[in-house]
């Protein structure tokens, strides 16, 4: 096994970094290969609303008692997890809900703050942002996940959110933080304020990217964030995007979420590091009587202490097993309402 490293990485960004160290001309023909395909919220002519998702209480918690069948779900045997279903409410949590490092899952809150401060519709490009030299220089980092940026080039807000969310670009997250708040420190303060408003009482953010192992949360808290941010149409469309081409480089970047497009999965965000282990915040749908129902879940701290690639593979595996079981159980669960 390769020696563990502490940087937040995933398969896609690691390949991206290798490309970044090559001459610029190589960008024109490079492609990052990850298995994924995706749609958005439209399934069989039905579209999930971007706000007021049914089955969730006004206080920001999934309403109703946990159904008895949820106890028999194949919850991950380690770490912690939580899940809920539109119209049914909470499926409960597993594992001790003690704050743990969450790696690049952090970027979900970064996107939430950016889209709150700078709203945009599902199809808008949003405000233009100029990449600074720091963000461009950080593109070449060999110790963290990055996305290619060109100093002095204008990027749209959507392009930067895509480069942050799909390949998990840490340099892009920090650029967005500086653009929004003047400094990453001030932006982090806004992240913690947003967490407090969502009732995420066991969460602390110490940076915009998630590379800091001092950023910690619980599966239950992160599920609250998933519920809030998936009401934003622009965010939903971005995390369901299978691939983008990095502006100015020609590099095709695939979404690091290997479950995307499988078993109804329409998002959300990966995160891995040696301290955090493998982490996945996921969203999936299941058609019930012609209506697509939203399923949200968070799996944290899978195989922490191992190599990030190994830990992330574990998070994908445990999440896929859980998603499949929930989707299989839903027809009977809704019929019993």
PDB file of C-alpha atoms in Angstrom, residues 67-273:
ATOM      1  CA  UNK A  67     -39.700   4.022   9.919  1.00  0.00           C
ATOM      2  CA  UNK A  68     -39.093   0.614  11.431  1.00  0.00           C
ATOM      3  CA  UNK A  69     -37.699  -0.844   8.211  1.00  0.00           C
ATOM      4  CA  UNK A  70     -34.804   1.632   8.311  1.00  0.00           C
ATOM      5  CA  UNK A  71     -33.222  -0.413  11.110  1.00  0.00           C
ATOM      6  CA  UNK A  72     -32.666  -3.272   8.679  1.00  0.00           C
ATOM      7  CA  UNK A  73     -30.861  -1.196   6.070  1.00  0.00           C
ATOM      8  CA  UNK A  74     -27.203  -2.114   5.342  1.00  0.00           C
ATOM      9  CA  UNK A  75     -25.730   0.873   7.161  1.00  0.00           C
ATOM     10  CA  UNK A  76     -21.916   1.202   7.015  1.00  0.00           C
ATOM     11  CA  UNK A  77     -20.270  -0.813   9.773  1.00  0.00           C
ATOM     12  CA  UNK A  78     -17.764   1.951  10.551  1.00  0.00           C
ATOM     13  CA  UNK A  79     -17.712   5.720  10.709  1.00  0.00           C
ATOM     14  CA  UNK A  80     -21.056   7.490  10.760  1.00  0.00           C
ATOM     15  CA  UNK A  81     -23.963   7.921   8.395  1.00  0.00           C
ATOM     16  CA  UNK A  82     -27.384   9.482   8.069  1.00  0.00           C
ATOM     17  CA  UNK A  83     -30.138   9.446   5.456  1.00  0.00           C
ATOM     18  CA  UNK A  84     -33.632  10.716   4.726  1.00  0.00           C
ATOM     19  CA  UNK A  85     -36.300  10.462   2.039  1.00  0.00           C
ATOM     20  CA  UNK A  86     -38.600  13.108   0.623  1.00  0.00           C
ATOM     21  CA  UNK A  87     -42.096  12.429   1.881  1.00  0.00           C
ATOM     22  CA  UNK A  88     -41.009   9.880   4.480  1.00  0.00           C
ATOM     23  CA  UNK A  89     -38.554  11.904   6.557  1.00  0.00           C
ATOM     24  CA  UNK A  90     -35.527  10.682   8.473  1.00  0.00           C
ATOM     25  CA  UNK A  91     -34.201   7.150   8.129  1.00  0.00           C
ATOM     26  CA  UNK A  92     -32.049   7.745  11.190  1.00  0.00           C
ATOM     27  CA  UNK A  93     -28.307   7.839  11.816  1.00  0.00           C
ATOM     28  CA  UNK A  94     -25.653   5.257  12.546  1.00  0.00           C
ATOM     29  CA  UNK A  95     -22.337   5.610  14.350  1.00  0.00           C
ATOM     30  CA  UNK A  96     -21.384   7.990  17.110  1.00  0.00           C
ATOM     31  CA  UNK A  97     -22.193  11.530  15.960  1.00  0.00           C
ATOM     32  CA  UNK A  98     -18.889  12.968  17.144  1.00  0.00           C
ATOM     33  CA  UNK A  99     -17.353  15.665  14.918  1.00  0.00           C
ATOM     34  CA  UNK A 100     -14.730  14.247  12.541  1.00  0.00           C
ATOM     35  CA  UNK A 101     -12.703  15.739   9.663  1.00  0.00           C
ATOM     36  CA  UNK A 102     -14.818  15.872   6.491  1.00  0.00           C
ATOM     37  CA  UNK A 103     -12.196  16.778   3.830  1.00  0.00           C
ATOM     38  CA  UNK A 104     -13.694  18.146   0.606  1.00  0.00           C
ATOM     39  CA  UNK A 105     -17.296  17.699   1.718  1.00  0.00           C
ATOM     40  CA  UNK A 106     -16.478  21.160   3.087  1.00  0.00           C
ATOM     41  CA  UNK A 107     -16.919  22.571  -0.427  1.00  0.00           C
ATOM     42  CA  UNK A 108     -20.671  22.021  -0.219  1.00  0.00           C
ATOM     43  CA  UNK A 109     -20.852  24.756   2.405  1.00  0.00           C
ATOM     44  CA  UNK A 110     -18.507  26.909   0.307  1.00  0.00           C
ATOM     45  CA  UNK A 111     -20.920  26.591  -2.623  1.00  0.00           C
ATOM     46  CA  UNK A 112     -23.895  27.259  -0.344  1.00  0.00           C
ATOM     47  CA  UNK A 113     -22.403  30.537   0.908  1.00  0.00           C
ATOM     48  CA  UNK A 114     -21.392  31.636  -2.609  1.00  0.00           C
ATOM     49  CA  UNK A 115     -24.855  30.948  -4.020  1.00  0.00           C
ATOM     50  CA  UNK A 116     -26.508  32.666  -1.060  1.00  0.00           C
ATOM     51  CA  UNK A 117     -24.372  35.790  -1.499  1.00  0.00           C
ATOM     52  CA  UNK A 118     -24.483  35.689  -5.309  1.00  0.00           C
ATOM     53  CA  UNK A 119     -27.750  34.032  -6.391  1.00  0.00           C
ATOM     54  CA  UNK A 120     -28.065  32.683  -9.912  1.00  0.00           C
ATOM     55  CA  UNK A 121     -30.692  30.686 -11.776  1.00  0.00           C
ATOM     56  CA  UNK A 122     -30.194  27.142 -13.003  1.00  0.00           C
ATOM     57  CA  UNK A 123     -28.999  28.288 -16.431  1.00  0.00           C
ATOM     58  CA  UNK A 124     -27.221  31.547 -15.601  1.00  0.00           C
ATOM     59  CA  UNK A 125     -23.451  31.909 -15.701  1.00  0.00           C
ATOM     60  CA  UNK A 126     -23.412  34.425 -12.842  1.00  0.00           C
ATOM     61  CA  UNK A 127     -20.847  37.105 -12.053  1.00  0.00           C
ATOM     62  CA  UNK A 128     -17.411  37.128 -13.699  1.00  0.00           C
ATOM     63  CA  UNK A 129     -14.413  36.493 -11.455  1.00  0.00           C
ATOM     64  CA  UNK A 130     -10.780  37.093 -12.418  1.00  0.00           C
ATOM     65  CA  UNK A 131      -8.354  34.371 -11.374  1.00  0.00           C
ATOM     66  CA  UNK A 132      -5.457  35.813  -9.388  1.00  0.00           C
ATOM     67  CA  UNK A 133      -1.857  34.659  -9.509  1.00  0.00           C
ATOM     68  CA  UNK A 134      -2.200  32.727  -6.257  1.00  0.00           C
ATOM     69  CA  UNK A 135      -5.033  30.579  -7.599  1.00  0.00           C
ATOM     70  CA  UNK A 136      -3.126  29.951 -10.837  1.00  0.00           C
ATOM     71  CA  UNK A 137       0.086  29.022  -9.026  1.00  0.00           C
ATOM     72  CA  UNK A 138      -1.812  26.654  -6.741  1.00  0.00           C
ATOM     73  CA  UNK A 139      -3.081  24.815  -9.830  1.00  0.00           C
ATOM     74  CA  UNK A 140       0.305  23.075  -9.949  1.00  0.00           C
ATOM     75  CA  UNK A 141       0.250  21.752  -6.379  1.00  0.00           C
ATOM     76  CA  UNK A 142       1.384  18.155  -5.997  1.00  0.00           C
ATOM     77  CA  UNK A 143      -0.032  17.823  -2.484  1.00  0.00           C
ATOM     78  CA  UNK A 144      -3.722  18.629  -2.894  1.00  0.00           C
ATOM     79  CA  UNK A 145      -6.589  18.387  -5.369  1.00  0.00           C
ATOM     80  CA  UNK A 146      -6.664  21.322  -7.774  1.00  0.00           C
ATOM     81  CA  UNK A 147      -8.226  22.531 -11.024  1.00  0.00           C
ATOM     82  CA  UNK A 148      -6.411  24.417 -13.818  1.00  0.00           C
ATOM     83  CA  UNK A 149      -6.763  28.208 -13.647  1.00  0.00           C
ATOM     84  CA  UNK A 150      -5.028  30.880 -15.738  1.00  0.00           C
ATOM     85  CA  UNK A 151      -3.947  34.078 -13.950  1.00  0.00           C
ATOM     86  CA  UNK A 152      -5.751  37.166 -15.224  1.00  0.00           C
ATOM     87  CA  UNK A 153      -8.436  35.162 -17.016  1.00  0.00           C
ATOM     88  CA  UNK A 154     -12.101  35.905 -16.352  1.00  0.00           C
ATOM     89  CA  UNK A 155     -14.239  32.946 -15.289  1.00  0.00           C
ATOM     90  CA  UNK A 156     -17.953  32.926 -14.677  1.00  0.00           C
ATOM     91  CA  UNK A 157     -19.285  32.056 -11.268  1.00  0.00           C
ATOM     92  CA  UNK A 158     -20.757  28.839 -12.700  1.00  0.00           C
ATOM     93  CA  UNK A 159     -17.438  27.810 -14.255  1.00  0.00           C
ATOM     94  CA  UNK A 160     -15.639  28.246 -10.950  1.00  0.00           C
ATOM     95  CA  UNK A 161     -18.309  26.343  -9.027  1.00  0.00           C
ATOM     96  CA  UNK A 162     -17.983  23.505 -11.538  1.00  0.00           C
ATOM     97  CA  UNK A 163     -14.196  23.488 -11.201  1.00  0.00           C
ATOM     98  CA  UNK A 164     -14.556  23.440  -7.438  1.00  0.00           C
ATOM     99  CA  UNK A 165     -17.257  20.777  -7.163  1.00  0.00           C
ATOM    100  CA  UNK A 166     -16.458  18.308  -9.956  1.00  0.00           C
ATOM    101  CA  UNK A 167     -12.685  17.744  -9.549  1.00  0.00           C
ATOM    102  CA  UNK A 168     -12.677  19.205  -6.016  1.00  0.00           C
ATOM    103  CA  UNK A 169     -10.370  22.111  -6.802  1.00  0.00           C
ATOM    104  CA  UNK A 170      -8.997  23.448  -3.521  1.00  0.00           C
ATOM    105  CA  UNK A 171      -7.414  26.415  -5.280  1.00  0.00           C
ATOM    106  CA  UNK A 172     -10.800  27.327  -6.765  1.00  0.00           C
ATOM    107  CA  UNK A 173     -12.493  27.154  -3.359  1.00  0.00           C
ATOM    108  CA  UNK A 174      -9.952  29.568  -1.908  1.00  0.00           C
ATOM    109  CA  UNK A 175     -10.262  31.906  -4.918  1.00  0.00           C
ATOM    110  CA  UNK A 176     -14.047  32.017  -4.476  1.00  0.00           C
ATOM    111  CA  UNK A 177     -13.576  32.726  -0.767  1.00  0.00           C
ATOM    112  CA  UNK A 178     -11.257  35.665  -1.463  1.00  0.00           C
ATOM    113  CA  UNK A 179     -13.603  36.988  -4.155  1.00  0.00           C
ATOM    114  CA  UNK A 180     -16.647  36.804  -1.915  1.00  0.00           C
ATOM    115  CA  UNK A 181     -15.248  37.958   1.422  1.00  0.00           C
ATOM    116  CA  UNK A 182     -11.814  39.467   0.776  1.00  0.00           C
ATOM    117  CA  UNK A 183      -9.981  36.708   2.601  1.00  0.00           C
ATOM    118  CA  UNK A 184     -10.407  33.026   3.337  1.00  0.00           C
ATOM    119  CA  UNK A 185     -10.541  33.839   7.061  1.00  0.00           C
ATOM    120  CA  UNK A 186     -13.506  36.186   6.637  1.00  0.00           C
ATOM    121  CA  UNK A 187     -15.220  33.704   4.331  1.00  0.00           C
ATOM    122  CA  UNK A 188     -14.757  30.952   6.907  1.00  0.00           C
ATOM    123  CA  UNK A 189     -16.563  33.138   9.425  1.00  0.00           C
ATOM    124  CA  UNK A 190     -19.482  33.328   6.990  1.00  0.00           C
ATOM    125  CA  UNK A 191     -19.411  29.549   6.589  1.00  0.00           C
ATOM    126  CA  UNK A 192     -19.764  29.067  10.331  1.00  0.00           C
ATOM    127  CA  UNK A 193     -22.586  31.616  10.473  1.00  0.00           C
ATOM    128  CA  UNK A 194     -24.414  29.702   7.749  1.00  0.00           C
ATOM    129  CA  UNK A 195     -23.890  26.437   9.622  1.00  0.00           C
ATOM    130  CA  UNK A 196     -25.354  27.976  12.752  1.00  0.00           C
ATOM    131  CA  UNK A 197     -28.441  29.139  10.866  1.00  0.00           C
ATOM    132  CA  UNK A 198     -28.982  25.596   9.600  1.00  0.00           C
ATOM    133  CA  UNK A 199     -28.745  24.173  13.122  1.00  0.00           C
ATOM    134  CA  UNK A 200     -25.414  22.461  12.463  1.00  0.00           C
ATOM    135  CA  UNK A 201     -24.417  22.613  16.108  1.00  0.00           C
ATOM    136  CA  UNK A 202     -21.583  20.079  15.889  1.00  0.00           C
ATOM    137  CA  UNK A 203     -19.757  21.624  12.944  1.00  0.00           C
ATOM    138  CA  UNK A 204     -16.780  23.976  12.677  1.00  0.00           C
ATOM    139  CA  UNK A 205     -15.235  25.211   9.440  1.00  0.00           C
ATOM    140  CA  UNK A 206     -11.626  26.416   9.394  1.00  0.00           C
ATOM    141  CA  UNK A 207     -11.153  26.831   5.633  1.00  0.00           C
ATOM    142  CA  UNK A 208     -13.020  26.919   2.343  1.00  0.00           C
ATOM    143  CA  UNK A 209     -11.525  23.814   0.740  1.00  0.00           C
ATOM    144  CA  UNK A 210     -11.525  21.105   3.392  1.00  0.00           C
ATOM    145  CA  UNK A 211      -7.797  20.424   3.299  1.00  0.00           C
ATOM    146  CA  UNK A 212      -7.606  21.458   6.966  1.00  0.00           C
ATOM    147  CA  UNK A 213      -8.279  18.460   9.210  1.00  0.00           C
ATOM    148  CA  UNK A 214      -9.523  20.956  11.822  1.00  0.00           C
ATOM    149  CA  UNK A 215     -12.750  21.373   9.809  1.00  0.00           C
ATOM    150  CA  UNK A 216     -15.046  18.870  11.480  1.00  0.00           C
ATOM    151  CA  UNK A 217     -18.692  17.864  11.391  1.00  0.00           C
ATOM    152  CA  UNK A 218     -21.102  14.958  11.793  1.00  0.00           C
ATOM    153  CA  UNK A 219     -23.207  13.013   9.312  1.00  0.00           C
ATOM    154  CA  UNK A 220     -26.360  14.390  10.916  1.00  0.00           C
ATOM    155  CA  UNK A 221     -25.173  17.993  10.538  1.00  0.00           C
ATOM    156  CA  UNK A 222     -24.037  17.491   6.952  1.00  0.00           C
ATOM    157  CA  UNK A 223     -27.425  16.030   6.067  1.00  0.00           C
ATOM    158  CA  UNK A 224     -28.978  19.321   7.177  1.00  0.00           C
ATOM    159  CA  UNK A 225     -26.695  21.099   4.733  1.00  0.00           C
ATOM    160  CA  UNK A 226     -27.499  18.665   1.928  1.00  0.00           C
ATOM    161  CA  UNK A 227     -31.211  19.291   2.465  1.00  0.00           C
ATOM    162  CA  UNK A 228     -30.728  23.058   2.273  1.00  0.00           C
ATOM    163  CA  UNK A 229     -28.366  23.248  -0.691  1.00  0.00           C
ATOM    164  CA  UNK A 230     -30.308  20.789  -2.866  1.00  0.00           C
ATOM    165  CA  UNK A 231     -33.164  23.291  -2.911  1.00  0.00           C
ATOM    166  CA  UNK A 232     -30.959  25.490  -5.095  1.00  0.00           C
ATOM    167  CA  UNK A 233     -31.524  24.729  -8.779  1.00  0.00           C
ATOM    168  CA  UNK A 234     -28.136  26.018  -9.907  1.00  0.00           C
ATOM    169  CA  UNK A 235     -26.359  23.843  -7.350  1.00  0.00           C
ATOM    170  CA  UNK A 236     -28.372  20.757  -8.335  1.00  0.00           C
ATOM    171  CA  UNK A 237     -27.471  21.213 -11.966  1.00  0.00           C
ATOM    172  CA  UNK A 238     -23.769  21.684 -11.219  1.00  0.00           C
ATOM    173  CA  UNK A 239     -23.364  18.572  -9.054  1.00  0.00           C
ATOM    174  CA  UNK A 240     -25.256  16.481 -11.625  1.00  0.00           C
ATOM    175  CA  UNK A 241     -22.844  17.527 -14.392  1.00  0.00           C
ATOM    176  CA  UNK A 242     -20.758  14.549 -15.558  1.00  0.00           C
ATOM    177  CA  UNK A 243     -17.877  16.547 -17.049  1.00  0.00           C
ATOM    178  CA  UNK A 244     -16.685  20.037 -17.971  1.00  0.00           C
ATOM    179  CA  UNK A 245     -13.867  21.468 -20.053  1.00  0.00           C
ATOM    180  CA  UNK A 246     -11.586  23.787 -18.102  1.00  0.00           C
ATOM    181  CA  UNK A 247     -11.648  27.202 -19.824  1.00  0.00           C
ATOM    182  CA  UNK A 248      -8.391  28.239 -21.423  1.00  0.00           C
ATOM    183  CA  UNK A 249      -6.809  24.787 -21.189  1.00  0.00           C
ATOM    184  CA  UNK A 250      -8.998  22.376 -23.132  1.00  0.00           C
ATOM    185  CA  UNK A 251      -8.707  19.822 -20.327  1.00  0.00           C
ATOM    186  CA  UNK A 252     -11.836  17.723 -19.895  1.00  0.00           C
ATOM    187  CA  UNK A 253     -12.520  17.139 -16.225  1.00  0.00           C
ATOM    188  CA  UNK A 254     -14.855  14.371 -15.124  1.00  0.00           C
ATOM    189  CA  UNK A 255     -16.942  14.497 -11.977  1.00  0.00           C
ATOM    190  CA  UNK A 256     -15.123  12.696  -9.164  1.00  0.00           C
ATOM    191  CA  UNK A 257     -18.391  11.145  -7.952  1.00  0.00           C
ATOM    192  CA  UNK A 258     -18.171   7.618  -9.383  1.00  0.00           C
ATOM    193  CA  UNK A 259     -21.767   6.845  -8.420  1.00  0.00           C
ATOM    194  CA  UNK A 260     -23.198   9.651 -10.539  1.00  0.00           C
ATOM    195  CA  UNK A 261     -25.797   8.369 -12.999  1.00  0.00           C
ATOM    196  CA  UNK A 262     -26.033   4.949 -11.342  1.00  0.00           C
ATOM    197  CA  UNK A 263     -28.951   3.773  -9.203  1.00  0.00           C
ATOM    198  CA  UNK A 264     -30.651   7.150  -9.512  1.00  0.00           C
ATOM    199  CA  UNK A 265     -27.677   9.107  -8.126  1.00  0.00           C
ATOM    200  CA  UNK A 266     -27.749  12.811  -9.120  1.00  0.00           C
ATOM    201  CA  UNK A 267     -24.975  14.171  -6.846  1.00  0.00           C
ATOM    202  CA  UNK A 268     -23.420  15.302  -4.508  1.00  0.00           C
ATOM    203  CA  UNK A 269     -19.812  15.600  -3.262  1.00  0.00           C
ATOM    204  CA  UNK A 270     -16.804  13.426  -2.518  1.00  0.00           C
ATOM    205  CA  UNK A 271     -14.117  14.042   0.080  1.00  0.00           C
ATOM    206  CA  UNK A 272     -11.072  12.066   1.192  1.00  0.00           C
ATOM    207  CA  UNK A 273      -7.904  12.460   3.208  1.00  0.00           C
TER     208      UNK A 273
END
